[in-house]
Structures are given as structure tokens and as C-alpha cells.
PDB file of C-alpha atoms in Angstrom:
ATOM      1  CA  UNK A   1      -2.631   0.192 -28.326  1.00  0.00           C
ATOM      2  CA  UNK A   2      -2.282   3.189 -26.005  1.00  0.00           C
ATOM      3  CA  UNK A   3      -4.519   6.186 -26.575  1.00  0.00           C
ATOM      4  CA  UNK A   4      -3.053   9.744 -26.493  1.00  0.00           C
ATOM      5  CA  UNK A   5      -4.573  10.138 -23.001  1.00  0.00           C
ATOM      6  CA  UNK A   6      -2.850   6.928 -21.873  1.00  0.00           C
ATOM      7  CA  UNK A   7       0.469   8.172 -23.227  1.00  0.00           C
ATOM      8  CA  UNK A   8       0.035  11.561 -21.529  1.00  0.00           C
ATOM      9  CA  UNK A   9      -0.762   9.822 -18.220  1.00  0.00           C
ATOM     10  CA  UNK A  10       2.272   7.541 -18.579  1.00  0.00           C
ATOM     11  CA  UNK A  11       4.505  10.551 -19.238  1.00  0.00           C
ATOM     12  CA  UNK A  12       3.143  12.318 -16.138  1.00  0.00           C
ATOM     13  CA  UNK A  13       3.839   9.216 -14.067  1.00  0.00           C
ATOM     14  CA  UNK A  14       7.419   8.981 -15.386  1.00  0.00           C
ATOM     15  CA  UNK A  15       7.951  12.706 -14.706  1.00  0.00           C
ATOM     16  CA  UNK A  16       6.802  12.252 -11.077  1.00  0.00           C
ATOM     17  CA  UNK A  17       9.063   9.192 -10.786  1.00  0.00           C
ATOM     18  CA  UNK A  18      12.049  11.185 -12.097  1.00  0.00           C
ATOM     19  CA  UNK A  19      11.433  13.937  -9.529  1.00  0.00           C
ATOM     20  CA  UNK A  20      11.237  11.450  -6.659  1.00  0.00           C
ATOM     21  CA  UNK A  21      14.352   9.683  -7.966  1.00  0.00           C
ATOM     22  CA  UNK A  22      16.277  12.977  -7.905  1.00  0.00           C
ATOM     23  CA  UNK A  23      14.963  13.760  -4.414  1.00  0.00           C
ATOM     24  CA  UNK A  24      16.098  10.361  -3.147  1.00  0.00           C
ATOM     25  CA  UNK A  25      19.505  10.746  -4.807  1.00  0.00           C
ATOM     26  CA  UNK A  26      20.087  14.242  -3.430  1.00  0.00           C
ATOM     27  CA  UNK A  27      19.150  13.275   0.139  1.00  0.00           C
ATOM     28  CA  UNK A  28      21.505  10.258  -0.070  1.00  0.00           C
ATOM     29  CA  UNK A  29      24.362  12.492  -1.254  1.00  0.00           C
ATOM     30  CA  UNK A  30      23.669  15.020   1.510  1.00  0.00           C
ATOM     31  CA  UNK A  31      23.634  12.219   4.071  1.00  0.00           C
ATOM     32  CA  UNK A  32      26.796  10.465   2.879  1.00  0.00           C
ATOM     33  CA  UNK A  33      28.922  13.435   1.818  1.00  0.00           C
ATOM     34  CA  UNK A  34      27.753  16.195   4.177  1.00  0.00           C
ATOM     35  CA  UNK A  35      25.998  14.853   7.276  1.00  0.00           C
ATOM     36  CA  UNK A  36      28.277  11.861   7.959  1.00  0.00           C
ATOM     37  CA  UNK A  37      31.544  13.893   7.623  1.00  0.00           C
ATOM     38  CA  UNK A  38      30.018  16.619   9.806  1.00  0.00           C
ATOM     39  CA  UNK A  39      29.243  14.027  12.453  1.00  0.00           C
ATOM     40  CA  UNK A  40      32.645  12.299  12.422  1.00  0.00           C
ATOM     41  CA  UNK A  41      34.995  15.166  11.521  1.00  0.00           C
ATOM     42  CA  UNK A  42      33.262  18.193  13.055  1.00  0.00           C
ATOM     43  CA  UNK A  43      31.480  16.459  15.943  1.00  0.00           C
ATOM     44  CA  UNK A  44      27.989  17.472  14.823  1.00  0.00           C
ATOM     45  CA  UNK A  45      25.811  14.380  15.311  1.00  0.00           C
ATOM     46  CA  UNK A  46      22.727  16.553  14.764  1.00  0.00           C
ATOM     47  CA  UNK A  47      23.524  16.502  11.020  1.00  0.00           C
ATOM     48  CA  UNK A  48      22.903  12.762  10.690  1.00  0.00           C
ATOM     49  CA  UNK A  49      20.010  12.918  13.166  1.00  0.00           C
ATOM     50  CA  UNK A  50      18.267  15.280  10.753  1.00  0.00           C
ATOM     51  CA  UNK A  51      19.405  13.909   7.385  1.00  0.00           C
ATOM     52  CA  UNK A  52      18.970  10.240   8.384  1.00  0.00           C
ATOM     53  CA  UNK A  53      15.166  10.387   8.766  1.00  0.00           C
ATOM     54  CA  UNK A  54      14.835  12.824   5.821  1.00  0.00           C
ATOM     55  CA  UNK A  55      16.634  10.377   3.519  1.00  0.00           C
ATOM     56  CA  UNK A  56      14.693   7.479   5.066  1.00  0.00           C
ATOM     57  CA  UNK A  57      11.399   9.136   4.136  1.00  0.00           C
ATOM     58  CA  UNK A  58      12.673   9.994   0.644  1.00  0.00           C
ATOM     59  CA  UNK A  59      13.758   6.366   0.165  1.00  0.00           C
ATOM     60  CA  UNK A  60      10.354   5.051   1.295  1.00  0.00           C
ATOM     61  CA  UNK A  61       8.668   7.468  -1.125  1.00  0.00           C
ATOM     62  CA  UNK A  62      10.993   6.342  -3.949  1.00  0.00           C
ATOM     63  CA  UNK A  63      10.312   2.630  -3.357  1.00  0.00           C
ATOM     64  CA  UNK A  64       6.566   3.317  -3.121  1.00  0.00           C
ATOM     65  CA  UNK A  65       6.605   5.300  -6.368  1.00  0.00           C
ATOM     66  CA  UNK A  66       8.631   2.558  -8.050  1.00  0.00           C
ATOM     67  CA  UNK A  67       6.111  -0.111  -6.991  1.00  0.00           C
ATOM     68  CA  UNK A  68       3.298   2.117  -8.257  1.00  0.00           C
ATOM     69  CA  UNK A  69       5.060   2.779 -11.582  1.00  0.00           C
ATOM     70  CA  UNK A  70       6.036  -0.850 -12.182  1.00  0.00           C
ATOM     71  CA  UNK A  71       2.528  -2.083 -11.256  1.00  0.00           C
ATOM     72  CA  UNK A  72       1.233   0.096 -14.092  1.00  0.00           C
ATOM     73  CA  UNK A  73       2.796  -2.469 -16.455  1.00  0.00           C
ATOM     74  CA  UNK A  74       5.450  -2.477 -19.192  1.00  0.00           C
ATOM     75  CA  UNK A  75       8.487  -3.059 -16.959  1.00  0.00           C
ATOM     76  CA  UNK A  76      10.756  -6.110 -17.147  1.00  0.00           C
ATOM     77  CA  UNK A  77      12.079  -7.730 -13.991  1.00  0.00           C
ATOM     78  CA  UNK A  78      15.642  -6.686 -14.919  1.00  0.00           C
ATOM     79  CA  UNK A  79      14.664  -3.025 -15.283  1.00  0.00           C
ATOM     80  CA  UNK A  80      12.882  -3.109 -11.923  1.00  0.00           C
ATOM     81  CA  UNK A  81      15.848  -4.710 -10.128  1.00  0.00           C
ATOM     82  CA  UNK A  82      18.208  -2.121 -11.642  1.00  0.00           C
ATOM     83  CA  UNK A  83      15.986   0.726 -10.450  1.00  0.00           C
ATOM     84  CA  UNK A  84      16.021  -0.701  -6.896  1.00  0.00           C
ATOM     85  CA  UNK A  85      19.774  -1.444  -6.809  1.00  0.00           C
ATOM     86  CA  UNK A  86      20.778   1.990  -8.107  1.00  0.00           C
ATOM     87  CA  UNK A  87      18.871   3.664  -5.256  1.00  0.00           C
ATOM     88  CA  UNK A  88      21.396   2.208  -2.781  1.00  0.00           C
ATOM     89  CA  UNK A  89      24.427   3.652  -4.573  1.00  0.00           C
ATOM     90  CA  UNK A  90      25.430   7.330  -4.367  1.00  0.00           C
ATOM     91  CA  UNK A  91      24.826   8.908  -7.803  1.00  0.00           C
ATOM     92  CA  UNK A  92      22.809   5.793  -8.806  1.00  0.00           C
ATOM     93  CA  UNK A  93      19.609   7.820  -8.651  1.00  0.00           C
ATOM     94  CA  UNK A  94      20.940  10.079 -11.396  1.00  0.00           C
ATOM     95  CA  UNK A  95      21.451   7.044 -13.664  1.00  0.00           C
ATOM     96  CA  UNK A  96      17.873   6.061 -12.857  1.00  0.00           C
ATOM     97  CA  UNK A  97      16.667   9.555 -13.685  1.00  0.00           C
ATOM     98  CA  UNK A  98      18.368   9.375 -17.100  1.00  0.00           C
ATOM     99  CA  UNK A  99      16.872   5.931 -17.763  1.00  0.00           C
ATOM    100  CA  UNK A 100      13.420   7.278 -16.844  1.00  0.00           C
ATOM    101  CA  UNK A 101      13.945  10.311 -19.094  1.00  0.00           C
ATOM    102  CA  UNK A 102      14.833   8.022 -22.021  1.00  0.00           C
ATOM    103  CA  UNK A 103      11.744   5.944 -21.331  1.00  0.00           C
ATOM    104  CA  UNK A 104       9.645   9.106 -21.228  1.00  0.00           C
ATOM    105  CA  UNK A 105      11.144  10.335 -24.515  1.00  0.00           C
ATOM    106  CA  UNK A 106      10.518   6.959 -26.155  1.00  0.00           C
ATOM    107  CA  UNK A 107       6.789   7.347 -25.617  1.00  0.00           C
ATOM    108  CA  UNK A 108       5.088   8.896 -28.610  1.00  0.00           C
ATOM    109  CA  UNK A 109       4.203  12.539 -27.874  1.00  0.00           C
ATOM    110  CA  UNK A 110       0.658  13.121 -26.668  1.00  0.00           C
ATOM    111  CA  UNK A 111      -1.579  14.581 -29.392  1.00  0.00           C
TER     112      UNK A 111
ATOM    113  CA  UNK B   1       3.343  19.906  18.379  1.00  0.00           C
ATOM    114  CA  UNK B   2       1.271  18.562  21.240  1.00  0.00           C
ATOM    115  CA  UNK B   3       1.250  14.740  21.481  1.00  0.00           C
ATOM    116  CA  UNK B   4      -2.540  14.462  21.447  1.00  0.00           C
ATOM    117  CA  UNK B   5      -2.824  16.641  18.331  1.00  0.00           C
ATOM    118  CA  UNK B   6      -0.203  14.566  16.522  1.00  0.00           C
ATOM    119  CA  UNK B   7      -1.971  11.378  17.561  1.00  0.00           C
ATOM    120  CA  UNK B   8      -5.392  12.651  16.445  1.00  0.00           C
ATOM    121  CA  UNK B   9      -4.042  13.757  13.049  1.00  0.00           C
ATOM    122  CA  UNK B  10      -2.160  10.448  12.649  1.00  0.00           C
ATOM    123  CA  UNK B  11      -5.338   8.444  13.328  1.00  0.00           C
ATOM    124  CA  UNK B  12      -7.331  10.597  10.871  1.00  0.00           C
ATOM    125  CA  UNK B  13      -4.640  10.125   8.189  1.00  0.00           C
ATOM    126  CA  UNK B  14      -4.535   6.356   8.787  1.00  0.00           C
ATOM    127  CA  UNK B  15      -8.341   6.072   8.590  1.00  0.00           C
ATOM    128  CA  UNK B  16      -8.386   8.050   5.320  1.00  0.00           C
ATOM    129  CA  UNK B  17      -5.533   5.960   3.902  1.00  0.00           C
ATOM    130  CA  UNK B  18      -7.129   2.640   4.886  1.00  0.00           C
ATOM    131  CA  UNK B  19     -10.537   3.679   3.525  1.00  0.00           C
ATOM    132  CA  UNK B  20      -8.994   4.761   0.224  1.00  0.00           C
ATOM    133  CA  UNK B  21      -7.042   1.496  -0.070  1.00  0.00           C
ATOM    134  CA  UNK B  22     -10.185  -0.550   0.554  1.00  0.00           C
ATOM    135  CA  UNK B  23     -12.073   1.467  -2.071  1.00  0.00           C
ATOM    136  CA  UNK B  24      -9.237   0.902  -4.576  1.00  0.00           C
ATOM    137  CA  UNK B  25      -9.008  -2.828  -3.815  1.00  0.00           C
ATOM    138  CA  UNK B  26     -12.777  -3.351  -4.118  1.00  0.00           C
ATOM    139  CA  UNK B  27     -12.939  -1.300  -7.340  1.00  0.00           C
ATOM    140  CA  UNK B  28     -10.152  -3.372  -8.905  1.00  0.00           C
ATOM    141  CA  UNK B  29     -11.971  -6.580  -7.945  1.00  0.00           C
ATOM    142  CA  UNK B  30     -15.295  -5.257  -9.292  1.00  0.00           C
ATOM    143  CA  UNK B  31     -13.797  -4.001 -12.591  1.00  0.00           C
ATOM    144  CA  UNK B  32     -11.933  -7.291 -13.095  1.00  0.00           C
ATOM    145  CA  UNK B  33     -15.056  -9.376 -12.436  1.00  0.00           C
ATOM    146  CA  UNK B  34     -17.101  -7.142 -14.779  1.00  0.00           C
ATOM    147  CA  UNK B  35     -14.480  -7.459 -17.536  1.00  0.00           C
ATOM    148  CA  UNK B  36     -14.348 -11.240 -17.134  1.00  0.00           C
ATOM    149  CA  UNK B  37     -18.170 -11.460 -17.165  1.00  0.00           C
ATOM    150  CA  UNK B  38     -18.464  -9.343 -20.327  1.00  0.00           C
ATOM    151  CA  UNK B  39     -15.662 -11.275 -22.009  1.00  0.00           C
ATOM    152  CA  UNK B  40     -17.406 -14.556 -21.195  1.00  0.00           C
ATOM    153  CA  UNK B  41     -20.750 -13.227 -22.471  1.00  0.00           C
ATOM    154  CA  UNK B  42     -19.115 -11.808 -25.623  1.00  0.00           C
ATOM    155  CA  UNK B  43     -19.698  -8.113 -24.892  1.00  0.00           C
ATOM    156  CA  UNK B  44     -21.305  -6.206 -27.755  1.00  0.00           C
ATOM    157  CA  UNK B  45     -21.790  -2.616 -26.636  1.00  0.00           C
ATOM    158  CA  UNK B  46     -18.998  -0.212 -25.647  1.00  0.00           C
ATOM    159  CA  UNK B  47     -21.438   1.649 -23.384  1.00  0.00           C
ATOM    160  CA  UNK B  48     -21.621  -1.356 -21.100  1.00  0.00           C
ATOM    161  CA  UNK B  49     -18.147  -0.619 -19.784  1.00  0.00           C
ATOM    162  CA  UNK B  50     -18.898   3.066 -19.160  1.00  0.00           C
ATOM    163  CA  UNK B  51     -20.033   2.596 -15.562  1.00  0.00           C
ATOM    164  CA  UNK B  52     -16.958   0.641 -14.388  1.00  0.00           C
ATOM    165  CA  UNK B  53     -14.754   3.082 -16.303  1.00  0.00           C
ATOM    166  CA  UNK B  54     -16.354   6.144 -14.647  1.00  0.00           C
ATOM    167  CA  UNK B  55     -16.000   4.488 -11.234  1.00  0.00           C
ATOM    168  CA  UNK B  56     -12.400   3.595 -12.006  1.00  0.00           C
ATOM    169  CA  UNK B  57     -11.544   7.178 -12.924  1.00  0.00           C
ATOM    170  CA  UNK B  58     -13.234   8.540  -9.781  1.00  0.00           C
ATOM    171  CA  UNK B  59     -11.330   6.085  -7.563  1.00  0.00           C
ATOM    172  CA  UNK B  60      -8.045   6.880  -9.367  1.00  0.00           C
ATOM    173  CA  UNK B  61      -8.559  10.607  -8.780  1.00  0.00           C
ATOM    174  CA  UNK B  62      -9.357   9.953  -5.105  1.00  0.00           C
ATOM    175  CA  UNK B  63      -6.281   7.764  -4.772  1.00  0.00           C
ATOM    176  CA  UNK B  64      -3.997  10.425  -6.264  1.00  0.00           C
ATOM    177  CA  UNK B  65      -5.449  13.434  -4.465  1.00  0.00           C
ATOM    178  CA  UNK B  66      -6.494  12.010  -1.081  1.00  0.00           C
ATOM    179  CA  UNK B  67      -5.321   8.454  -0.342  1.00  0.00           C
ATOM    180  CA  UNK B  68      -1.666   8.860  -1.367  1.00  0.00           C
ATOM    181  CA  UNK B  69      -1.163  12.169   0.532  1.00  0.00           C
ATOM    182  CA  UNK B  70      -2.910  10.560   3.532  1.00  0.00           C
ATOM    183  CA  UNK B  71      -0.390   7.711   3.411  1.00  0.00           C
ATOM    184  CA  UNK B  72       2.542  10.148   3.384  1.00  0.00           C
ATOM    185  CA  UNK B  73       0.995  12.109   6.256  1.00  0.00           C
ATOM    186  CA  UNK B  74       0.423   8.905   8.250  1.00  0.00           C
ATOM    187  CA  UNK B  75       4.103   7.963   7.760  1.00  0.00           C
ATOM    188  CA  UNK B  76       5.418  11.410   8.707  1.00  0.00           C
ATOM    189  CA  UNK B  77       3.182  11.816  11.772  1.00  0.00           C
ATOM    190  CA  UNK B  78       3.727   8.206  12.859  1.00  0.00           C
ATOM    191  CA  UNK B  79       7.515   8.526  12.710  1.00  0.00           C
ATOM    192  CA  UNK B  80       7.331  11.852  14.583  1.00  0.00           C
ATOM    193  CA  UNK B  81       5.207  10.239  17.311  1.00  0.00           C
ATOM    194  CA  UNK B  82       7.610   7.287  17.593  1.00  0.00           C
ATOM    195  CA  UNK B  83      10.618   9.621  17.828  1.00  0.00           C
ATOM    196  CA  UNK B  84       8.912  11.801  20.462  1.00  0.00           C
ATOM    197  CA  UNK B  85       7.913   8.769  22.517  1.00  0.00           C
ATOM    198  CA  UNK B  86      11.300   7.050  22.135  1.00  0.00           C
ATOM    199  CA  UNK B  87       9.543   3.857  21.029  1.00  0.00           C
ATOM    200  CA  UNK B  88      11.925   2.722  18.324  1.00  0.00           C
ATOM    201  CA  UNK B  89      13.296  -0.020  20.584  1.00  0.00           C
ATOM    202  CA  UNK B  90       9.805  -1.441  21.288  1.00  0.00           C
ATOM    203  CA  UNK B  91       9.019  -4.787  19.631  1.00  0.00           C
ATOM    204  CA  UNK B  92       5.367  -3.893  19.074  1.00  0.00           C
ATOM    205  CA  UNK B  93       6.416  -0.855  17.017  1.00  0.00           C
ATOM    206  CA  UNK B  94       8.810  -2.906  14.891  1.00  0.00           C
ATOM    207  CA  UNK B  95       6.023  -5.428  14.193  1.00  0.00           C
ATOM    208  CA  UNK B  96       3.658  -2.567  13.358  1.00  0.00           C
ATOM    209  CA  UNK B  97       6.251  -0.952  11.064  1.00  0.00           C
ATOM    210  CA  UNK B  98       6.680  -4.234   9.171  1.00  0.00           C
ATOM    211  CA  UNK B  99       2.927  -4.362   8.557  1.00  0.00           C
ATOM    212  CA  UNK B 100       2.844  -0.680   7.544  1.00  0.00           C
ATOM    213  CA  UNK B 101       5.650  -1.307   5.015  1.00  0.00           C
ATOM    214  CA  UNK B 102       3.627  -4.213   3.560  1.00  0.00           C
ATOM    215  CA  UNK B 103       0.467  -2.067   3.455  1.00  0.00           C
ATOM    216  CA  UNK B 104       2.393   0.730   1.715  1.00  0.00           C
ATOM    217  CA  UNK B 105       3.726  -1.729  -0.882  1.00  0.00           C
ATOM    218  CA  UNK B 106       0.204  -3.067  -1.401  1.00  0.00           C
ATOM    219  CA  UNK B 107      -1.059   0.481  -1.831  1.00  0.00           C
ATOM    220  CA  UNK B 108       1.593   1.099  -4.491  1.00  0.00           C
ATOM    221  CA  UNK B 109       0.457  -2.054  -6.327  1.00  0.00           C
ATOM    222  CA  UNK B 110      -3.203  -1.033  -6.092  1.00  0.00           C
ATOM    223  CA  UNK B 111      -2.441   2.472  -7.299  1.00  0.00           C
ATOM    224  CA  UNK B 112      -0.403   1.225 -10.283  1.00  0.00           C
ATOM    225  CA  UNK B 113      -3.067  -1.376 -11.109  1.00  0.00           C
ATOM    226  CA  UNK B 114      -5.777   1.313 -11.177  1.00  0.00           C
ATOM    227  CA  UNK B 115      -3.655   3.159 -13.755  1.00  0.00           C
ATOM    228  CA  UNK B 116      -3.121  -0.028 -15.758  1.00  0.00           C
ATOM    229  CA  UNK B 117      -6.847  -0.889 -15.766  1.00  0.00           C
ATOM    230  CA  UNK B 118      -7.774   2.621 -16.920  1.00  0.00           C
ATOM    231  CA  UNK B 119      -5.617   2.281 -20.049  1.00  0.00           C
ATOM    232  CA  UNK B 120      -7.223   1.230 -23.339  1.00  0.00           C
ATOM    233  CA  UNK B 121      -4.854  -1.760 -23.534  1.00  0.00           C
ATOM    234  CA  UNK B 122      -5.151  -2.434 -19.791  1.00  0.00           C
ATOM    235  CA  UNK B 123      -4.282  -5.997 -18.906  1.00  0.00           C
ATOM    236  CA  UNK B 124      -5.820  -7.907 -16.016  1.00  0.00           C
ATOM    237  CA  UNK B 125      -4.340  -7.287 -12.548  1.00  0.00           C
ATOM    238  CA  UNK B 126      -2.234  -9.833 -10.634  1.00  0.00           C
ATOM    239  CA  UNK B 127      -4.451 -12.545  -9.121  1.00  0.00           C
ATOM    240  CA  UNK B 128      -2.988 -11.899  -5.659  1.00  0.00           C
ATOM    241  CA  UNK B 129      -4.801  -8.539  -5.533  1.00  0.00           C
ATOM    242  CA  UNK B 130      -8.067 -10.436  -5.049  1.00  0.00           C
ATOM    243  CA  UNK B 131      -6.876 -11.050  -1.503  1.00  0.00           C
ATOM    244  CA  UNK B 132      -6.100  -7.354  -0.965  1.00  0.00           C
ATOM    245  CA  UNK B 133      -9.342  -6.327   0.819  1.00  0.00           C
ATOM    246  CA  UNK B 134      -9.021  -9.195   3.315  1.00  0.00           C
ATOM    247  CA  UNK B 135      -5.307  -8.460   3.751  1.00  0.00           C
ATOM    248  CA  UNK B 136      -5.962  -4.785   4.472  1.00  0.00           C
ATOM    249  CA  UNK B 137      -8.633  -5.529   7.109  1.00  0.00           C
ATOM    250  CA  UNK B 138      -6.507  -8.239   8.769  1.00  0.00           C
ATOM    251  CA  UNK B 139      -3.454  -5.939   8.870  1.00  0.00           C
ATOM    252  CA  UNK B 140      -5.489  -3.106  10.401  1.00  0.00           C
ATOM    253  CA  UNK B 141      -6.835  -5.461  13.080  1.00  0.00           C
ATOM    254  CA  UNK B 142      -3.326  -6.633  14.017  1.00  0.00           C
ATOM    255  CA  UNK B 143      -1.988  -3.050  13.963  1.00  0.00           C
ATOM    256  CA  UNK B 144      -4.799  -1.842  16.265  1.00  0.00           C
ATOM    257  CA  UNK B 145      -4.032  -4.667  18.726  1.00  0.00           C
ATOM    258  CA  UNK B 146      -0.280  -3.963  18.597  1.00  0.00           C
ATOM    259  CA  UNK B 147      -0.745  -0.240  19.224  1.00  0.00           C
ATOM    260  CA  UNK B 148      -3.475  -0.395  21.894  1.00  0.00           C
ATOM    261  CA  UNK B 149      -2.619  -3.608  23.804  1.00  0.00           C
ATOM    262  CA  UNK B 150       1.172  -3.465  23.180  1.00  0.00           C
ATOM    263  CA  UNK B 151       1.480  -7.236  23.821  1.00  0.00           C
ATOM    264  CA  UNK B 152       5.310  -7.195  23.598  1.00  0.00           C
TER     265      UNK B 152
END
């Protein structure tokens, strides 16, 4: 049985995870739909040279946060795999963010 | 920023990160052993778990406020150094990066396990985490050799 403090902590963790998920998703969209076209259509390779490492760092942070969240317990293998796979797909992070929001809402409110 | 400044800050961040990971790994081992010992002895008093619980909370706070930011700083400064030096084609750096990825994953597991143990319904951590302290020290030894000696 989770105490109100446990529930509040779990909600904070899910909120942080949602923020990182959105960050990862936004950097992927900027890379794929802005930086890559700028490089190939406008001849600005600097765009991918900047956005590539930025998205790389955001992805590392996302995977790290996911490991941390899942290690806290309560996640099935299927849910974990889905969270990893969606991070590779443009707009997938937004599906993840919604799934995390539902999980957060399902937790009983902290008293 | 000057190379030597970046390097000094990177080393400080890595030392802080590694120290925090070791503290987390040893705390998890100690709390698990204590829980198993009390369970075997048929624990009677709630106060007996107060000391491990206070330690656990202190280590969790340290992990969130110091160790995790130190890890991010180590990554950012390390990648900046590698870009500046043009070392991304070097084999030693690739080997080091693989170990750093494993250490980061281990840190994520340790961090999540600290949260799990602190919960009232906290279940026991994965058995593999008992090897974490030895794994951290061994990885740091190999990383130091790779970076200083650059054997390949």
C-alpha cells in the first residue's frame, strides 16, 4: 500500500518523465523536420551539426530517466518496450507523454 | 572555454558522479541486508528501521540534487572535450563511451531502486545490484587506463 508521500513522489517522478519525453520529442522533430531539410535543401550543414548533438543529449537523458522511472517498480515489460520504441519515431514522444499523463492521473491524489 | 578548464571541470564532475553512485550502491546493499536480517529475526519494533530509512532519504536527496546533475555535467563536458579534440574516431574513446553508457544505465537503476526502497511497499532490489559497487570501481579503473594510456 502506497502512502500519500509515496504517491506524491511517484507523481513528481512521472511529471519529470513527461517533461523529458516532450524535450526529446521536440528535439527529434527539430532535427528531422528543420535541421535536415536546412542541410539538404538550403545547404546549411551547421543546422544538423547543432541539432544532432542537442537531440543526442536529450535522447540520452530520456533513456536515463526511463531506466530510473522503470527501476522504481510498477512497469510491465511491454510498457517499457513501448516507451523505448516510441522515442525513435517522430511524434512518438507525444504518445508517450499522454500515456505518462494517464498513469499520473490514475494515481490517487496526494492527501 | 579553455581546454584545461573543461578538463578540470569534467574530472570534478566525474569524481562527484562516481562517488555518489558508490554511495547509492552501498546504501542499497546495506538497506537490503538490514531488511533481510530483520525479516529473518522477525522484526518487532518499527524504530529499528529508522536508521536505514534516514540514511536512504539522505542518499536519495544527494542523488537527486548532486549526483544526477554531476552525471549530466560529465556527459556535456566530456562530449564538448571530445568534439574540441576531434577524438570521435579514436577507438579508446568509443570503448570509454560504451562503459560510460553502461555506468549511466546503472546509475538510473540505482536511482530508481533508491526510490523503490523508500516506499512503504518497497520491494527488494534486483539481485544484480549487489555487484554494482564492484562494477563501478572496475569500470572506473578501465576508463582511467583508456583515457590516460590510450592503448588503442
